[in-house]
Amino acid sequence: MKNIYNLRSIAATAISQVLEQGQSLSSVIPELQQKVSDKDKALLQELCFGVMRVLPQLEWFISQLMAKPLKGKQRVFHYLIMIGMYQLTYTRIPAHAALAETVNGAISLKRPQLKGLINGVLRQFQRQQQELVEQANNNVSHHLHPKWLLARIQKAYPQDWKNIVDANNQKPPMWLRVNQLHYSANQYIALLQEANIAAELDKNYPNAIRLLTPCSVNILPGFDKGWVTIQDRSAQGCAELLMPRDEEKILDLCAAPGGKTTHVLEIAPNSKVLAIDIDEQRIKRVKENLQRLSLHAVVKTGDGRLPHEWAAGEQFDRILLDAPCSATGVIRRHPDIKWLRRNEDIDQLVTLQSEILDAIWPYLKKNGTLVYATCSILPNENSEQIKAFLERHADAELSGTGTLETPGIQITPETIGGDGFFYARLTKQ
Ligand SMILES: C[S@@+](CC[C@H](N)C(=O)[O-])C[C@H]1O[C@@H](n2cnc3c(N)ncnc32)[C@H](O)[C@@H]1O
C-alpha cells in the first residue's frame, strides 16, 4: 500500500515544534510516529535528531543560498529545506528520492506553490555541496554547540573540552541493562548472539551490554518479559552506588520514567521503594516500566521540595535523588537540548537542586545514604552543588566519592562509552 503521508513534512513539523515552540523531540516524536509505518519510524527519528545535531551547519548552508530566510508561517519550509540538505549530506538515501520526497512535503504542508523554491534551493545546494561542506568544516568555531554552552564546557574542561564536544556530536551507542533477577550479562549476551545481535560486555559495569549497532527493542530477546532494559552505562552506576538492600526503605526522588527505580528493585527486589516525580504524565511511565519488569514500588506524584506532602513523617534508609538538571551530559542522545536550554536556565536549575537537597535531607535516617546524581557535566550543578551542601549541613559526610575539594565522580561523555554523568554519595552522621 502506498504511504498516504509525507515523512519529510512530518519531520519538518516536529523540528518546528522544537525550535519555535520549545517542545522536546522526545515529547513530540512519539505522537508523530503514530502517523507513520514501522519502517518509517526510524527514518523520522534519524531526520529530526540528525538536523538537531548539525543545526548550525544547515543554517549556514541556507544562509549561503537564500537571500532572505523564510519566516512566520513559512518557517516550517525553512526546516523542510534543512531536512533536504541533511539527507543529501548525511544519509545514503538516493539524491533523487531525497529531493522528490522533500519537495513534495510542500504539498502535504499545504503550500504547493513553494515547491519550485524548495526544489531550486536544494538543486543549487547539490551543485555546490562539496564546496559548501568543505567550507563549513573549515569554519567549526561553534563546534555545533551554542556559544554560551561551548564557553561553559571550555571553562570547566580546559584540557578535554574538544573530546567532549566531539562525543556530543556523535550518535549515541545503545546500552542494555540485563535484569539480574533473570540472567547475568554473560548469559544474556549468549542470547543476543543466538539472535544475531552483535554486542559486548563492559568490565566495569556488571549488568551492562553495548550493542554494536542500535536496534529496535522488539527484537531483543525477552524485552517484553523484562529480561533487559535500555539504559546507558553511566546511568547504571547510580543504583549500584546506592547499594540498596532488601527490607530497606528507599526513596527514589525524581524517578520518572523509572530507569533507576527498576534498577534499585532488580538489585534489592524486597526493598520498599517509594518513587516520586512531579510530572504526572511521566509518572505513568514509571508504572509501565515496573509492570513490564514485574516489580513493585509505591509510585506518587509529588514535588521534591515539599516532602511533607508525600512522605508524612517517614524516614528512609537510602535516598536516590536523580535531580532535574541541564542534561548537558546526554546531548548526543538529545541533541535538541543544545537549542532548548538557555544560559540563564543553569542558575535556576542549581537553585532547584539545592532546594530539593535541603528539603529531603531531614527525611534520611541517621547513618543513611543519599546518592545525588545528574546527567550534567557542568560543575555548578555537580561538585560545586555538593560542596556547598556539605558546607551547609554539618551532619553530612562524603562517602567514598571524590574529595572534599571536588566532591563526587564526574563522568564525561565518551564516543563509544557512557553518557556524561555525575554522582556523589553522602551519609548522615
Ligand atoms: C533526570 S530525570 C529522572 C530520570 C529517572 N530518575 C530515571 O532514571 O528514569 C529528572 C526528573 O525530575 C523530575 N522533576 C523535576 N522537578 C521536580 C521536582 N521539583 N520534584 C520532583 N521531581 C521533579 C522531572 O519530571 C524528571 O522526571
Coordinates of C-alpha atoms and ligand atoms in Angstrom, one line a residue:
M1 CA 0.0 0.0 0.0
K2 CA 1.3 3.4 -0.9
N3 CA 2.0 5.7 2.0
I4 CA -0.6 8.4 2.4
Y5 CA 1.7 10.7 4.3
N6 CA 4.8 12.6 3.5
L7 CA 7.5 11.8 6.1
R8 CA 9.6 14.9 5.4
S9 CA 6.7 17.2 6.1
I10 CA 6.1 15.4 9.4
A11 CA 9.8 15.7 10.3
A12 CA 9.7 19.5 9.4
T13 CA 6.7 19.9 11.7
A14 CA 8.5 18.1 14.6
I15 CA 11.5 20.4 14.2
S16 CA 9.3 23.4 14.1
Q17 CA 7.6 22.4 17.3
V18 CA 11.0 22.1 19.0
L19 CA 12.6 25.3 17.6
E20 CA 9.6 27.5 17.5
Q21 CA 7.5 26.2 20.5
G22 CA 10.3 24.9 22.8
Q23 CA 9.0 21.4 23.0
S24 CA 11.4 18.5 23.3
L25 CA 11.9 16.0 20.5
S26 CA 11.2 13.1 22.9
S27 CA 7.8 14.6 23.7
V28 CA 7.0 15.4 20.0
I29 CA 8.2 12.3 18.2
P30 CA 6.2 9.5 19.8
E31 CA 2.9 11.2 18.8
L32 CA 4.1 11.9 15.2
Q33 CA 5.5 8.3 14.9
Q34 CA 1.9 7.0 15.3
K35 CA 1.2 8.5 11.9
V36 CA 3.9 6.6 10.0
S37 CA 4.6 2.9 9.2
D38 CA 7.0 0.9 11.3
K39 CA 9.6 1.1 8.6
D40 CA 9.5 4.9 8.6
K41 CA 9.6 5.4 12.3
A42 CA 13.4 5.1 12.4
L43 CA 13.8 7.4 9.4
L44 CA 11.6 10.1 11.1
Q45 CA 13.8 9.8 14.2
E46 CA 17.0 10.0 12.2
L47 CA 15.9 13.1 10.3
C48 CA 14.8 15.0 13.4
F49 CA 17.7 14.1 15.6
G50 CA 20.2 14.5 12.8
V51 CA 19.0 18.0 12.0
M52 CA 19.3 19.0 15.6
R53 CA 22.8 17.6 15.8
V54 CA 24.2 19.7 12.9
L55 CA 21.7 22.6 13.0
P56 CA 24.3 25.5 12.8
Q57 CA 25.8 23.9 9.7
L58 CA 22.4 23.6 8.0
E59 CA 21.6 27.2 8.9
W60 CA 24.9 28.3 7.3
F61 CA 24.2 26.3 4.1
I62 CA 20.8 28.1 3.8
S63 CA 22.3 31.5 4.5
Q64 CA 24.7 30.9 1.6
L65 CA 21.9 30.0 -0.8
M66 CA 18.9 32.2 0.2
A67 CA 19.0 36.0 0.4
K68 CA 16.1 36.1 2.8
P69 CA 15.2 33.3 5.2
L70 CA 11.6 32.0 5.3
K71 CA 9.8 33.5 8.3
G72 CA 6.5 33.4 10.2
K73 CA 4.0 30.9 8.7
Q74 CA 6.6 29.9 6.1
R75 CA 9.2 28.9 8.7
V76 CA 8.3 25.2 8.6
F77 CA 9.6 25.2 4.9
H78 CA 12.9 26.5 6.2
Y79 CA 13.1 23.3 8.2
L80 CA 11.9 21.3 5.2
I81 CA 14.8 22.6 3.2
M82 CA 17.2 21.7 6.1
I83 CA 15.8 18.2 6.0
G84 CA 16.6 18.0 2.3
M85 CA 20.1 19.2 2.9
Y86 CA 20.6 16.8 5.8
Q87 CA 19.6 13.8 3.6
L88 CA 21.9 14.9 0.8
T89 CA 24.8 15.3 3.2
Y90 CA 24.4 12.7 5.9
T91 CA 22.3 9.8 4.6
R92 CA 22.5 7.2 2.0
I93 CA 19.1 8.0 0.6
P94 CA 19.5 8.4 -3.2
A95 CA 19.6 12.1 -4.0
H96 CA 16.6 11.9 -6.5
A97 CA 14.4 10.3 -3.9
A98 CA 15.5 12.7 -1.1
L99 CA 14.8 15.7 -3.4
A100 CA 11.4 14.4 -4.7
E101 CA 10.1 13.5 -1.3
T102 CA 11.3 16.8 0.3
V103 CA 9.9 18.9 -2.4
N104 CA 6.5 17.1 -2.2
G105 CA 6.5 17.9 1.5
A106 CA 5.3 21.4 0.4
I107 CA 2.1 19.8 -0.8
S108 CA 1.4 18.0 2.5
L109 CA 2.1 21.3 4.3
K110 CA -0.5 22.9 2.0
R111 CA 1.8 25.3 0.2
P112 CA 2.3 23.6 -3.2
Q113 CA 3.3 27.0 -4.6
L114 CA 6.6 26.7 -2.6
K115 CA 7.7 23.5 -4.4
G116 CA 9.6 25.5 -7.0
L117 CA 11.5 27.5 -4.4
I118 CA 12.4 24.4 -2.3
N119 CA 13.5 22.5 -5.4
G120 CA 15.6 25.4 -6.6
V121 CA 17.4 25.8 -3.3
L122 CA 18.1 22.1 -2.9
R123 CA 19.3 21.7 -6.5
Q124 CA 21.7 24.6 -6.1
F125 CA 22.9 23.1 -2.8
Q126 CA 23.5 19.8 -4.7
R127 CA 25.6 21.6 -7.3
Q128 CA 27.7 23.5 -4.6
Q129 CA 27.6 20.7 -2.0
Q130 CA 31.2 19.7 -1.9
E131 CA 32.5 23.2 -1.7
L132 CA 29.9 24.3 0.9
V133 CA 30.6 21.2 3.1
E134 CA 34.3 21.8 2.9
Q135 CA 33.9 25.5 3.9
A136 CA 31.6 24.6 6.7
N137 CA 34.1 22.0 8.0
N138 CA 36.8 24.6 8.0
N139 CA 34.7 27.0 9.9
V140 CA 33.9 25.0 13.0
S141 CA 34.4 27.6 15.7
H142 CA 31.0 26.8 17.2
H143 CA 31.5 23.0 17.1
L144 CA 27.8 22.6 16.5
H145 CA 27.1 24.0 20.0
P146 CA 25.5 27.3 21.1
K147 CA 28.2 29.8 22.2
W148 CA 27.2 30.0 25.8
L149 CA 27.3 26.2 26.3
L150 CA 30.6 25.9 24.4
A151 CA 32.1 28.6 26.7
R152 CA 30.9 26.8 29.8
I153 CA 32.3 23.4 28.7
Q154 CA 35.6 25.0 27.7
K155 CA 35.9 26.7 31.1
A156 CA 35.1 23.5 33.0
Y157 CA 37.3 21.2 30.9
P158 CA 40.2 23.3 29.6
Q159 CA 42.1 20.2 28.5
D160 CA 39.3 17.9 27.4
W161 CA 36.5 20.1 26.0
K162 CA 37.3 19.1 22.4
N163 CA 36.8 15.4 23.2
I164 CA 33.5 16.2 25.0
V165 CA 32.0 18.3 22.2
D166 CA 33.2 15.7 19.6
A167 CA 31.4 13.0 21.6
N168 CA 28.3 15.2 21.9
N169 CA 28.2 15.4 18.1
Q170 CA 28.2 11.6 17.6
K171 CA 25.2 9.3 17.5
P172 CA 24.9 7.6 20.9
P173 CA 25.7 3.9 21.5
M174 CA 22.8 1.7 22.7
W175 CA 23.3 0.2 26.1
L176 CA 21.3 -2.5 27.8
R177 CA 21.0 -3.3 31.5
V178 CA 20.4 -7.0 32.0
N179 CA 17.9 -7.8 34.7
Q180 CA 20.0 -9.8 37.2
L181 CA 16.8 -11.4 38.5
H182 CA 16.6 -13.4 35.3
Y183 CA 20.1 -13.6 33.7
S184 CA 23.7 -12.5 34.2
A185 CA 25.1 -10.2 31.5
N186 CA 27.2 -13.2 30.3
Q187 CA 24.2 -15.4 29.9
Y188 CA 22.2 -12.6 28.1
I189 CA 25.0 -11.9 25.6
A190 CA 24.7 -15.5 24.5
L191 CA 21.0 -15.0 23.8
L192 CA 21.9 -11.9 21.8
Q193 CA 24.4 -13.9 19.8
E194 CA 21.8 -16.6 19.0
A195 CA 19.6 -13.7 17.8
N196 CA 22.5 -12.4 15.6
I197 CA 22.8 -9.2 17.6
A198 CA 26.4 -8.2 17.9
A199 CA 27.2 -6.9 21.4
E200 CA 30.0 -6.6 24.0
L201 CA 30.2 -6.6 27.8
D202 CA 31.6 -3.8 29.9
K203 CA 34.2 -4.9 32.5
N204 CA 33.3 -2.0 34.9
Y205 CA 29.5 -2.3 34.9
P206 CA 28.3 -5.8 35.8
N207 CA 24.9 -5.7 34.1
A208 CA 25.8 -3.5 31.1
I209 CA 26.0 -4.6 27.5
R210 CA 26.7 -2.4 24.5
L211 CA 25.1 -3.2 21.2
L212 CA 27.5 -2.7 18.3
T213 CA 24.5 -1.4 16.2
P214 CA 21.4 0.1 17.8
C215 CA 18.2 -1.9 17.1
S216 CA 14.5 -1.9 17.9
V217 CA 13.6 -3.2 21.4
N218 CA 11.2 -5.6 19.7
I219 CA 14.0 -7.9 18.5
L220 CA 15.7 -8.0 21.9
P221 CA 15.3 -11.5 23.5
G222 CA 12.7 -11.3 26.3
F223 CA 12.3 -7.5 26.3
D224 CA 8.6 -7.9 26.9
K225 CA 9.3 -10.3 29.8
G226 CA 11.6 -7.8 31.5
W227 CA 14.9 -9.5 30.9
V228 CA 16.5 -6.4 29.8
T229 CA 16.1 -2.5 29.9
I230 CA 17.5 0.2 27.7
Q231 CA 19.8 2.3 30.0
D232 CA 23.1 4.0 29.4
R233 CA 26.1 2.5 31.1
S234 CA 26.7 5.7 33.2
A235 CA 23.1 5.8 34.4
Q236 CA 23.6 2.2 35.7
G237 CA 26.2 3.5 38.1
C238 CA 23.6 5.3 40.3
A239 CA 21.7 2.3 41.7
E240 CA 25.0 0.5 42.1
L241 CA 26.4 3.3 44.2
L242 CA 23.3 3.5 46.3
M243 CA 23.8 -0.2 47.3
P244 CA 20.2 -0.9 48.2
R245 CA 19.4 -3.9 50.4
D246 CA 16.2 -6.0 50.9
E247 CA 13.8 -4.7 53.5
E248 CA 15.2 -1.2 53.5
K249 CA 13.0 1.8 52.9
I250 CA 14.2 3.6 49.8
L251 CA 13.2 6.9 48.3
D252 CA 13.7 7.3 44.6
L253 CA 13.1 11.0 44.1
C254 CA 12.7 12.5 40.6
A255 CA 12.0 9.0 39.5
A256 CA 10.3 9.2 36.1
P257 CA 10.4 7.3 33.8
G258 CA 11.7 4.8 36.3
G259 CA 15.0 3.7 34.8
K260 CA 16.7 3.8 38.2
T261 CA 13.6 2.7 40.2
T262 CA 13.5 -0.6 38.4
H263 CA 17.3 -1.0 38.7
V264 CA 17.1 -0.5 42.5
L265 CA 14.4 -3.2 42.6
E266 CA 16.4 -5.6 40.4
I267 CA 19.3 -5.3 42.9
A268 CA 17.1 -5.4 46.0
P269 CA 13.7 -6.9 45.0
N270 CA 12.4 -6.9 48.6
S271 CA 13.3 -3.3 49.4
K272 CA 10.4 -0.9 50.0
V273 CA 10.7 1.7 47.3
L274 CA 8.8 5.0 47.1
A275 CA 9.1 6.6 43.7
I276 CA 8.2 10.3 43.4
D277 CA 8.2 12.6 40.4
I278 CA 6.5 16.0 39.8
D279 CA 5.3 15.1 36.3
E280 CA 2.0 13.2 36.2
Q281 CA 2.5 12.1 32.6
R282 CA 6.0 10.8 33.2
I283 CA 4.8 9.0 36.4
K284 CA 2.6 6.8 34.2
R285 CA 5.8 5.6 32.5
V286 CA 7.3 4.6 35.9
K287 CA 4.2 2.4 36.4
E288 CA 4.5 0.9 32.9
N289 CA 8.2 0.1 33.4
L290 CA 7.5 -1.6 36.8
Q291 CA 4.8 -3.6 35.2
R292 CA 7.0 -4.8 32.3
L293 CA 9.6 -5.9 34.8
S294 CA 7.0 -7.3 37.3
L295 CA 8.5 -5.2 40.1
H296 CA 6.7 -3.4 42.8
A297 CA 7.0 0.1 44.2
V298 CA 4.7 2.8 45.6
V299 CA 4.6 5.5 43.0
K300 CA 3.3 9.0 43.7
T301 CA 3.2 12.4 42.1
G302 CA 4.9 15.0 44.3
D303 CA 7.3 17.9 44.4
G304 CA 10.7 17.1 45.8
R305 CA 10.8 20.5 47.6
L306 CA 7.7 19.6 49.6
P307 CA 8.3 16.2 51.1
H308 CA 5.9 16.8 53.9
E309 CA 3.1 16.5 51.3
W310 CA 4.0 12.9 50.3
A311 CA 6.4 11.5 52.9
A312 CA 4.4 12.3 56.1
G313 CA 7.0 11.9 58.8
E314 CA 8.6 8.8 57.1
Q315 CA 12.4 8.4 57.1
F316 CA 14.4 6.4 54.6
D317 CA 17.5 4.2 54.8
R318 CA 18.6 5.3 51.3
I319 CA 17.6 8.2 49.0
L320 CA 18.4 8.4 45.3
L321 CA 18.0 11.9 44.1
D322 CA 18.3 11.9 40.3
A323 CA 17.9 15.7 40.1
P324 CA 16.4 17.8 37.3
C325 CA 19.4 19.2 35.5
S326 CA 20.7 20.8 32.3
A327 CA 21.2 17.3 30.7
T328 CA 24.4 18.5 29.2
G329 CA 25.9 15.0 29.6
V330 CA 23.3 13.5 27.3
I331 CA 23.4 15.9 24.3
R332 CA 24.3 13.1 21.9
R333 CA 21.1 11.3 22.9
H334 CA 19.0 14.5 23.0
P335 CA 20.7 17.0 20.6
D336 CA 17.7 19.3 20.8
I337 CA 18.9 20.2 24.4
K338 CA 21.5 22.4 22.7
W339 CA 18.8 24.6 21.3
L340 CA 16.2 24.3 24.1
R341 CA 18.4 25.2 27.0
R342 CA 19.3 28.8 27.8
N343 CA 22.3 30.0 29.7
E344 CA 20.1 31.5 32.4
D345 CA 18.4 28.1 33.0
I346 CA 21.6 26.8 34.7
D347 CA 21.3 29.1 37.7
Q348 CA 17.6 28.3 38.1
L349 CA 18.4 24.6 38.0
V350 CA 21.2 25.0 40.6
T351 CA 18.7 26.7 42.9
L352 CA 16.0 24.0 42.4
Q353 CA 18.6 21.2 43.0
S354 CA 19.8 22.8 46.3
E355 CA 16.2 23.4 47.4
I356 CA 15.3 19.7 46.8
L357 CA 18.5 18.5 48.5
D358 CA 17.8 20.7 51.6
A359 CA 14.2 19.7 51.8
I360 CA 14.9 15.9 51.6
W361 CA 17.9 15.7 53.9
P362 CA 15.8 15.5 57.1
Y363 CA 14.0 12.5 55.6
L364 CA 17.2 10.4 55.6
K365 CA 17.7 8.2 58.6
K366 CA 20.8 8.6 60.8
N367 CA 23.6 6.5 59.1
G368 CA 21.5 6.5 56.0
T369 CA 22.9 7.0 52.4
L370 CA 21.9 9.6 49.8
V371 CA 23.1 9.4 46.2
Y372 CA 22.8 12.7 44.3
A373 CA 23.0 12.2 40.6
T374 CA 22.7 14.3 37.5
C375 CA 23.3 13.8 33.7
S376 CA 25.0 17.1 33.6
I377 CA 28.7 17.9 33.0
L378 CA 28.6 21.4 34.5
P379 CA 30.4 21.8 37.9
N380 CA 27.8 24.2 39.3
E381 CA 25.2 21.5 39.2
N382 CA 27.6 18.8 40.4
S383 CA 30.8 19.1 42.5
E384 CA 30.1 22.8 43.4
Q385 CA 26.5 21.9 44.4
I386 CA 27.6 19.1 46.7
K387 CA 30.5 21.2 48.1
A388 CA 28.0 23.9 49.1
F389 CA 25.6 21.3 50.5
L390 CA 28.4 19.8 52.7
E391 CA 29.2 23.3 54.0
R392 CA 25.5 23.9 54.9
H393 CA 25.0 20.5 56.6
A394 CA 27.4 19.6 59.4
D395 CA 25.8 16.1 59.7
A396 CA 26.5 15.3 56.0
E397 CA 29.6 13.3 55.1
L398 CA 31.1 12.4 51.7
S399 CA 31.2 8.7 51.3
G400 CA 33.9 7.4 49.0
T401 CA 33.2 9.6 46.0
G402 CA 35.8 12.3 45.3
T403 CA 37.4 14.7 47.7
L404 CA 36.1 17.5 49.9
E405 CA 37.7 19.9 47.4
T406 CA 36.0 18.3 44.4
P407 CA 33.3 16.0 45.7
G408 CA 31.6 13.4 43.6
I409 CA 32.5 11.4 40.5
Q410 CA 32.2 13.3 37.2
I411 CA 32.0 11.2 34.0
T412 CA 32.2 12.9 30.7
P413 CA 30.6 11.5 27.5
E414 CA 32.8 9.2 25.5
T415 CA 32.3 8.3 21.9
I416 CA 31.5 4.6 22.4
G417 CA 31.4 4.7 26.2
G418 CA 28.8 6.1 28.6
D419 CA 26.9 9.4 28.8
G420 CA 28.1 12.3 30.8
F421 CA 27.0 11.8 34.4
F422 CA 27.7 12.9 38.0
Y423 CA 27.2 11.0 41.3
A424 CA 28.0 11.9 44.9
R425 CA 27.3 9.6 47.8
L426 CA 26.6 11.2 51.2
T427 CA 26.0 9.6 54.6
K428 CA 24.3 11.2 57.6
Q429 CA 26.2 11.3 60.8
Ligands
LIG1 C1 16.8 13.1 35.2 S1 15.0 12.9 35.2 C2 14.8 11.5 36.1 C3 15.2 10.2 35.4 C4 14.8 9.0 36.3 N1 15.4 9.0 37.6 C5 15.2 7.7 35.6 O1 16.2 7.1 35.9 O2 14.4 7.2 34.8 C6 14.6 14.2 36.3 C7 13.1 14.1 36.7 O3 12.9 15.1 37.7 C8 11.6 15.5 37.7 N2 11.4 16.7 38.5 C9 11.7 18.0 38.1 N3 11.4 18.9 39.1 C10 11.0 18.1 40.1 C11 10.6 18.4 41.5 N4 10.5 19.7 41.9 N5 10.1 17.4 42.3 C12 10.1 16.1 41.8 N6 10.5 15.8 40.6 C13 10.9 16.8 39.8 C14 11.3 15.5 36.2 O4 9.9 15.4 36.0 C15 12.1 14.4 35.7 O5 11.3 13.2 35.5

